[in-house]
Amino acid sequence: MITKSHCQTLDQNDALAPLRNEFDLPKNVTYLDGNSLGAQPKAALTRAQQVITQEWGQDLIRSWNSAGWFDMPSRLGDMLAPLIGANPAEVVVTDSTSVNLFKALAAALHLQAELHPHKKIIVSERSNFPTDLYMVQGLTQWLDRGYRLELVDSPEQLNSAINEHVAVALLTHVNYRTGEMLDMTSLTTHIHAQGALAIWDLCHSAGAVPVELNAANADFAIGCTYKYLNGGPGSPAFIWVAERHLAKFTHPLSGWWGHTAPFAMQPEFTPTASIRRALCGTQPMISLALVETGLAVFKKTSMTALREKSLALTDLFIQLVEQRCANHPLGLVTPRSHSKRGSHVSFTHPHAYPIIQALIERGIIGDYREPAVLRFGFTPLYTGFVDVWNAVEALRDILDTQAYQINATRHAVT
Amino acid sequence: MITKSHCQTLDQNDALAPLRNEFDLPKNVTYLDGNSLGAQPKAALTRAQQVITQEWGQDLIRSWNSAGWFDMPSRLGDMLAPLIGANPAEVVVTDSTSVNLFKALAAALHLQAELHPHKKIIVSERSNFPTDLYMVQGLTQWLDRGYRLELVDSPEQLNSAINEHVAVALLTHVNYRTGEMLDMTSLTTHIHAQGALAIWDLCHSAGAVPVELNAANADFAIGCTYKYLNGGPGSPAFIWVAERHLAKFTHPLSGWWGHTAPFAMQPEFTPTASIRRALCGTQPMISLALVETGLAVFKKTSMTALREKSLALTDLFIQLVEQRCANHPLGLVTPRSHSKRGSHVSFTHPHAYPIIQALIERGIIGDYREPAVLRFGFTPLYTGFVDVWNAVEALRDILDTQAYQINATRHAVT
């Protein structure tokens, strides 16, 4: 049986433990929801002050140049690139994940319409985060050219569903609900063998697990920066385009930031040759600037070290729940296999919602996901092994004492 | 001849003068570029601290509910509504102006495709801010259904260009370069008489001039919050949909924030009935929260009072330039008629670019716009009459002494 003292020893031997000091976390809280909203880097407030009082307040309009505001989407892309196995010239931070998905899907369909006009199917998973599916529906219904979204019910069905009729496979690398991680390399190989293009959603991957977009030969990727990358609430998302597709990357959100000469004020749109053609309109600079403080922390470690600790944390959590809550109807949703696991762990329980509420009241912040899922995110930058112990201990006590209101009303938790 | 002492008297009698204290402006700077980037409200830093340290840092994921993050696009829309003659239920603050224009145009074309499928022309002005034209090009080329953008060379040509073949007129209320204001009411009446729909771009109008969207019977409007509304660099934009169009407002950027039950995680998109169907993905909360500090200042005055002062400022500027720089080749671009003037004034000069650089070196911040235009914005919330005097005096001296480098290299100024 694992003991608390064992967890303490793990913390003492954890080379990443000092990184917790990079973040301001509330006292008396065990935060296991960094997969929904990452913690606040201590540098964020200072950076916001600098942008607000100096760059905006004092330097005003000049900061578009002098403070590098205009270049920030590319500069942040350069910082993000090594975390997702990308070249700096392939990624920008901008807009929302949904809007970036729209651009990537539009561009992918545009490419396929030239190469394989008969391919009309877009494959995804029914369990994908809904906004991805909504964006496909919005785009295809409106375009009205016979494109059809086909949803599979489990990852095992992907290989057969992705056949010669498929134009694009839109796959989320780590599932938001189950924590299951797909094999990006083998799936991308299969997708290409069928003449389709691969769009990868990295919302629960970037900063959470090693991602090698170029090694996997992926085509397009999108993702958010406010989960494991700690960019701040709703901070702008990213879009990645494989260099081989860049010259033909065409999407209808052709705003002035994607123009080859944005300040020449020409009435005709001519996209710039670089990844900045994925930009559209003027970006929210204060939110964008804080993404830098989140990304900067990653320079102090490596995705390899983070992955090792992430697996140790999720292994420990699964083991402790199974040891200490064995007599309760908890069902592990997340794969046990390391190669199929992201950085969060989900269990089902018939009373999942009130149990999460009871945990939150005790300062253990996980979250609830429909239907009946208790979800816990483990962010190796600031989660320790005793945190895992404390979370399981609170869960055990709540379950043992039934210290939850079965009839608690469900309400919105993002 | 107008004297500096006259300007001082105007400042002393200015009931709006105390509002300058709501903003942090640099010392020794006369800021006449609030039409590009509004000044920093003093409340911005405190609000940012609150969002970063308390809402993000301490309350974390709970702030989506407890701090009202999720509702913020609507709450800000409610605050903005009275400034543009809208009902609160008709406007949200979200995304960029370009992205919102895409939604509005897509929705307008969708409506027209049902009502008048033969109408294939979108009319705008060649002198419109380029991103508006780029977005039309992106959308129509991609949609490939025979829509065509027709550009007129002057506002006088609008009435004849907007004929029975026109589906949508996309008009900017106040031109970014010339400062000319269009007659929204009479143009919208004409647009409707031709069976077309009116999209109004209010980037240089919102907070600058009185706007009465509902009184003018407009259909859709978009605009930014970082100019006269002082929301911060690149702060999220707004989109307004006339209540009569709301039920049929359909656009392809159907992200989860526009869903009727965003947290039910259903795979099918069902748009909400409210104006929130104009939302798409997760919004950048820190930049969004600061929009509130900009809008709050407007509660201390009225658009009528602001308009009166704005016209007094621009009248004074034109008069002073014409009196004190009479022997220089300056050409007034902005209409003299009050009914056709926004809140900025532009003059041409063969050496406009180096002149603006020389002014900026002296702390008079206006900006340059292609081709050959000196542009000066007058924001009655924080610009005084002596500011106008000082600006013209610096301009006169620079012109009289030719204190500018004719060969100065042009570079990007947003």
Short mmCIF file of C-alpha atoms in Angstrom, two decimals, chain B residues 80-378:
data_model
loop_
_atom_site.label_atom_id
_atom_site.label_comp_id
_atom_site.label_asym_id
_atom_site.label_seq_id
_atom_site.Cartn_x
_atom_site.Cartn_y
_atom_site.Cartn_z
CA LEU B 80 -22.00 49.65 -25.15
CA ALA B 81 -25.58 49.58 -26.43
CA PRO B 82 -26.62 53.14 -25.42
CA LEU B 83 -23.54 54.59 -27.14
CA ILE B 84 -24.60 53.21 -30.52
CA GLY B 85 -28.38 53.50 -30.30
CA ALA B 86 -28.85 49.76 -29.74
CA ASN B 87 -30.83 47.59 -27.37
CA PRO B 88 -28.69 45.65 -24.89
CA ALA B 89 -30.04 42.38 -26.27
CA GLU B 90 -28.55 43.16 -29.68
CA VAL B 91 -24.81 43.50 -29.09
CA VAL B 92 -21.87 41.48 -27.74
CA VAL B 93 -18.18 42.25 -27.40
CA THR B 94 -16.07 39.45 -28.86
CA ASP B 95 -13.37 38.47 -31.35
CA SER B 96 -11.86 40.98 -33.80
CA THR B 97 -13.63 43.44 -36.06
CA SER B 98 -12.56 41.41 -39.09
CA VAL B 99 -13.96 38.16 -37.68
CA ASN B 100 -17.20 39.90 -36.69
CA LEU B 101 -17.51 41.38 -40.17
CA PHE B 102 -17.20 37.87 -41.55
CA LYS B 103 -20.09 36.72 -39.35
CA ALA B 104 -22.27 39.70 -40.27
CA LEU B 105 -21.60 39.39 -43.99
CA ALA B 106 -22.14 35.62 -43.97
CA ALA B 107 -25.44 36.11 -42.12
CA ALA B 108 -26.55 38.90 -44.47
CA LEU B 109 -25.79 36.81 -47.57
CA HIS B 110 -27.57 33.85 -45.99
CA LEU B 111 -30.69 35.98 -45.47
CA GLN B 112 -30.52 37.38 -48.99
CA ALA B 113 -29.97 33.95 -50.57
CA GLU B 114 -33.45 33.06 -49.30
CA LEU B 115 -35.15 36.36 -50.07
CA HIS B 116 -33.44 37.55 -53.23
CA PRO B 117 -31.19 34.81 -54.64
CA HIS B 118 -30.44 36.83 -57.77
CA LYS B 119 -28.78 39.64 -55.85
CA LYS B 120 -25.05 39.04 -56.12
CA ILE B 121 -23.38 42.39 -55.57
CA ILE B 122 -21.78 43.70 -52.39
CA VAL B 123 -21.13 47.43 -52.52
CA SER B 124 -18.46 49.21 -50.53
CA GLU B 125 -16.04 52.11 -50.90
CA ARG B 126 -12.57 51.67 -52.37
CA SER B 127 -11.37 53.97 -49.60
CA ASN B 128 -12.84 51.75 -46.89
CA PHE B 129 -10.42 50.41 -44.31
CA PRO B 130 -8.76 47.58 -46.25
CA THR B 131 -9.52 44.72 -43.87
CA ASP B 132 -13.24 45.19 -44.58
CA LEU B 133 -12.60 44.70 -48.28
CA TYR B 134 -10.22 41.81 -47.66
CA MET B 135 -12.85 40.00 -45.62
CA VAL B 136 -15.42 40.41 -48.39
CA GLN B 137 -12.92 39.06 -50.91
CA GLY B 138 -12.02 36.13 -48.69
CA LEU B 139 -15.62 35.19 -48.06
CA THR B 140 -16.96 35.61 -51.58
CA GLN B 141 -14.04 33.98 -53.41
CA TRP B 142 -14.20 31.02 -51.09
CA LEU B 143 -17.97 30.72 -51.29
CA ASP B 144 -17.74 30.89 -55.09
CA ARG B 145 -21.42 31.59 -55.77
CA GLY B 146 -21.06 34.55 -58.05
CA TYR B 147 -20.94 37.26 -55.39
CA ARG B 148 -18.99 40.27 -56.54
CA LEU B 149 -17.55 43.20 -54.61
CA GLU B 150 -18.22 46.52 -56.32
CA LEU B 151 -16.26 49.49 -55.05
CA VAL B 152 -17.18 53.12 -55.52
CA ASP B 153 -14.63 55.90 -55.59
CA SER B 154 -16.55 58.47 -53.60
CA PRO B 155 -19.54 58.53 -51.24
CA GLU B 156 -21.52 60.44 -53.88
CA GLN B 157 -21.54 57.32 -56.05
CA LEU B 158 -23.10 55.14 -53.37
CA ASN B 159 -26.73 55.89 -54.17
CA SER B 160 -26.44 54.92 -57.81
CA ALA B 161 -24.20 51.93 -57.11
CA ILE B 162 -26.66 50.54 -54.59
CA ASN B 163 -29.25 49.36 -57.07
CA GLU B 164 -31.62 46.40 -57.35
CA HIS B 165 -28.77 43.95 -57.99
CA VAL B 166 -27.15 44.65 -54.64
CA ALA B 167 -27.42 42.12 -51.83
CA VAL B 168 -25.42 43.95 -49.16
CA ALA B 169 -23.97 47.41 -48.69
CA LEU B 170 -20.95 47.34 -46.38
CA LEU B 171 -20.33 50.92 -45.35
CA THR B 172 -17.99 52.48 -42.86
CA HIS B 173 -19.78 55.25 -41.03
CA VAL B 174 -16.69 57.44 -40.56
CA ASN B 175 -13.86 56.93 -43.03
CA TYR B 176 -10.55 56.05 -41.33
CA ARG B 177 -8.53 58.27 -43.62
CA THR B 178 -10.69 61.24 -44.55
CA GLY B 179 -12.80 61.51 -41.42
CA GLU B 180 -15.88 61.85 -43.61
CA MET B 181 -19.09 60.64 -41.97
CA LEU B 182 -21.85 59.09 -44.03
CA ASP B 183 -25.56 59.74 -43.44
CA MET B 184 -26.53 56.40 -41.90
CA THR B 185 -30.26 57.06 -41.92
CA SER B 186 -30.68 58.18 -45.50
CA LEU B 187 -28.27 55.57 -46.88
CA THR B 188 -29.93 52.76 -44.94
CA THR B 189 -33.33 53.91 -46.24
CA HIS B 190 -31.97 53.82 -49.78
CA ILE B 191 -30.33 50.42 -49.22
CA HIS B 192 -33.61 48.95 -47.97
CA ALA B 193 -35.57 50.53 -50.82
CA GLN B 194 -33.33 48.55 -53.18
CA GLY B 195 -33.96 45.34 -51.25
CA ALA B 196 -30.42 45.24 -49.89
CA LEU B 197 -29.12 44.88 -46.33
CA ALA B 198 -26.88 47.38 -44.54
CA ILE B 199 -23.76 46.45 -42.58
CA TRP B 200 -22.23 49.43 -40.83
CA ASP B 201 -18.62 49.51 -39.68
CA LEU B 202 -18.46 51.76 -36.60
CA CYS B 203 -14.72 51.55 -35.87
CA HIS B 204 -14.28 55.32 -36.10
CA SER B 205 -17.79 56.10 -34.79
CA ALA B 206 -18.42 54.21 -31.57
CA GLY B 207 -17.68 56.63 -28.74
CA ALA B 208 -16.71 59.31 -31.25
CA VAL B 209 -20.01 60.47 -32.71
CA PRO B 210 -23.64 59.81 -31.81
CA VAL B 211 -24.79 56.61 -33.52
CA GLU B 212 -28.44 55.55 -33.69
CA LEU B 213 -28.47 52.09 -35.21
CA ASN B 214 -32.10 51.33 -34.44
CA ALA B 215 -33.34 54.79 -35.34
CA ALA B 216 -31.55 54.42 -38.68
CA ASN B 217 -33.10 50.95 -39.06
CA ALA B 218 -29.69 49.42 -39.76
CA ASP B 219 -29.36 45.66 -40.12
CA PHE B 220 -25.92 44.75 -38.78
CA ALA B 221 -22.97 46.62 -37.34
CA ILE B 222 -19.44 45.84 -36.21
CA GLY B 223 -16.67 47.90 -34.72
CA CYS B 224 -13.66 47.96 -32.47
CA THR B 225 -13.33 49.00 -28.82
CA TYR B 226 -9.70 50.09 -28.81
CA LYS B 227 -10.09 53.48 -30.45
CA TYR B 228 -12.56 56.00 -28.97
CA LEU B 229 -13.84 53.43 -26.46
CA ASN B 230 -10.39 53.10 -24.84
CA GLY B 231 -10.58 49.34 -24.30
CA GLY B 232 -6.83 48.75 -24.67
CA PRO B 233 -4.55 47.63 -27.49
CA GLY B 234 -6.41 45.23 -29.76
CA SER B 235 -9.24 44.77 -27.26
CA PRO B 236 -12.09 42.59 -28.54
CA ALA B 237 -14.53 44.09 -31.03
CA PHE B 238 -18.31 44.19 -31.07
CA ILE B 239 -21.07 42.89 -33.29
CA TRP B 240 -24.61 44.23 -33.37
CA VAL B 241 -27.59 42.46 -34.96
CA ALA B 242 -30.97 44.21 -35.28
CA GLU B 243 -33.46 42.33 -33.12
CA ARG B 244 -35.68 41.60 -36.15
CA HIS B 245 -32.84 39.60 -37.74
CA LEU B 246 -31.73 37.72 -34.64
CA ALA B 247 -33.77 34.56 -35.13
CA LYS B 248 -32.31 34.12 -38.62
CA PHE B 249 -28.80 35.26 -37.81
CA THR B 250 -26.77 32.31 -39.12
CA HIS B 251 -23.04 32.30 -39.69
CA PRO B 252 -20.48 29.53 -40.17
CA LEU B 253 -18.32 30.40 -37.14
CA SER B 254 -20.57 28.26 -34.98
CA GLY B 255 -18.38 27.72 -31.94
CA TRP B 256 -19.49 26.47 -28.55
CA TRP B 257 -20.03 29.92 -27.00
CA GLY B 258 -22.91 30.40 -29.45
CA HIS B 259 -24.56 27.11 -28.49
CA THR B 260 -27.87 27.06 -26.65
CA ALA B 261 -26.38 24.73 -24.01
CA PRO B 262 -22.61 25.13 -24.23
CA PHE B 263 -21.87 22.90 -21.24
CA ALA B 264 -24.15 20.05 -22.24
CA MET B 265 -21.38 18.93 -24.61
CA GLN B 266 -23.78 17.79 -27.31
CA PRO B 267 -22.23 16.85 -30.65
CA GLU B 268 -24.86 18.82 -32.67
CA PHE B 269 -24.72 22.62 -32.90
CA THR B 270 -27.93 24.38 -31.90
CA PRO B 271 -27.54 28.15 -31.78
CA THR B 272 -28.84 30.00 -28.76
CA ALA B 273 -31.78 32.33 -29.40
CA SER B 274 -30.00 35.39 -28.05
CA ILE B 275 -27.32 37.67 -29.50
CA ARG B 276 -24.81 35.21 -28.03
CA ARG B 277 -25.25 33.22 -31.24
CA ALA B 278 -22.80 35.76 -32.63
CA LEU B 279 -20.13 34.35 -30.28
CA CYS B 280 -17.75 31.61 -31.38
CA GLY B 281 -14.85 30.43 -29.16
CA THR B 282 -13.45 31.20 -25.71
CA GLN B 283 -12.64 34.89 -25.29
CA PRO B 284 -9.45 36.55 -23.97
CA MET B 285 -10.71 37.55 -20.54
CA ILE B 286 -8.03 39.96 -19.41
CA SER B 287 -8.23 42.08 -22.56
CA LEU B 288 -12.01 41.76 -22.46
CA ALA B 289 -12.27 42.85 -18.81
CA LEU B 290 -10.39 46.06 -19.57
CA VAL B 291 -13.00 47.08 -22.14
CA GLU B 292 -15.25 47.64 -19.15
CA THR B 293 -12.95 50.33 -17.73
CA GLY B 294 -13.07 52.16 -21.06
CA LEU B 295 -16.85 51.96 -21.34
CA ALA B 296 -17.36 53.01 -17.71
CA VAL B 297 -16.01 56.51 -18.42
CA PHE B 298 -18.88 57.15 -20.83
CA LYS B 299 -21.35 56.88 -17.95
CA LYS B 300 -20.03 60.23 -16.70
CA THR B 301 -21.12 62.14 -19.80
CA SER B 302 -23.32 61.82 -22.87
CA MET B 303 -22.67 61.35 -26.58
CA THR B 304 -24.40 64.72 -27.13
CA ALA B 305 -21.93 66.53 -24.90
CA LEU B 306 -19.01 64.62 -26.43
CA ARG B 307 -20.16 65.44 -29.95
CA GLU B 308 -20.44 69.14 -29.14
CA LYS B 309 -16.88 69.22 -27.83
CA SER B 310 -15.58 67.02 -30.66
CA LEU B 311 -16.90 69.47 -33.25
CA ALA B 312 -15.51 72.41 -31.33
CA LEU B 313 -12.09 70.70 -31.26
CA THR B 314 -12.05 69.80 -34.94
CA ASP B 315 -13.42 73.24 -35.94
CA LEU B 316 -10.67 74.87 -33.91
CA PHE B 317 -8.00 72.65 -35.44
CA ILE B 318 -9.10 73.38 -39.00
CA GLN B 319 -9.32 77.12 -38.33
CA LEU B 320 -5.93 77.27 -36.64
CA VAL B 321 -4.18 75.26 -39.35
CA GLU B 322 -5.71 77.49 -42.01
CA GLN B 323 -4.78 80.65 -40.13
CA ARG B 324 -1.30 79.72 -38.96
CA CYS B 325 -0.05 77.43 -41.74
CA ALA B 326 -1.71 79.29 -44.60
CA ASN B 327 1.44 79.54 -46.70
CA HIS B 328 2.03 75.79 -46.82
CA PRO B 329 0.63 73.23 -49.25
CA LEU B 330 -1.78 71.62 -46.82
CA GLY B 331 -5.03 70.34 -48.26
CA LEU B 332 -8.00 69.71 -46.00
CA VAL B 333 -9.36 66.23 -46.68
CA THR B 334 -12.04 66.15 -43.99
CA PRO B 335 -15.43 67.75 -44.75
CA ARG B 336 -16.10 71.17 -43.24
CA SER B 337 -19.77 70.34 -42.81
CA HIS B 338 -20.50 69.16 -39.29
CA SER B 339 -22.98 66.62 -40.55
CA LYS B 340 -20.25 64.97 -42.62
CA ARG B 341 -17.42 65.05 -40.11
CA GLY B 342 -16.33 62.40 -37.63
CA SER B 343 -13.90 63.14 -34.80
CA HIS B 344 -10.61 63.27 -36.68
CA VAL B 345 -9.18 65.69 -39.23
CA SER B 346 -6.83 64.90 -42.12
CA PHE B 347 -4.69 67.15 -44.26
CA THR B 348 -2.58 66.20 -47.23
CA HIS B 349 0.96 67.47 -47.63
CA PRO B 350 3.59 66.31 -50.13
CA HIS B 351 5.91 65.50 -47.23
CA ALA B 352 3.27 64.20 -44.86
CA TYR B 353 5.30 61.26 -43.62
CA PRO B 354 8.43 63.11 -42.44
CA ILE B 355 6.23 65.88 -41.03
CA ILE B 356 4.39 63.38 -38.83
CA GLN B 357 7.75 61.97 -37.71
CA ALA B 358 8.93 65.47 -36.78
CA LEU B 359 5.70 66.13 -34.87
CA ILE B 360 6.05 62.85 -32.96
CA GLU B 361 9.62 63.80 -32.03
CA ARG B 362 8.15 66.92 -30.43
CA GLY B 363 5.56 64.92 -28.54
CA ILE B 364 2.64 65.72 -30.83
CA ILE B 365 1.30 62.27 -31.71
CA GLY B 366 -0.83 62.17 -34.82
CA ASP B 367 -0.33 59.61 -37.52
CA TYR B 368 0.37 59.12 -41.17
CA ARG B 369 -1.90 57.37 -43.61
CA GLU B 370 -1.14 56.42 -47.18
CA PRO B 371 -0.99 58.36 -49.37
CA ALA B 372 0.34 61.70 -48.12
CA VAL B 373 -2.11 62.20 -45.27
CA LEU B 374 -1.48 63.76 -41.84
CA ARG B 375 -4.21 62.47 -39.54
CA PHE B 376 -5.18 63.91 -36.16
CA GLY B 377 -7.77 62.40 -33.86
CA PHE B 378 -9.67 64.50 -31.30
#
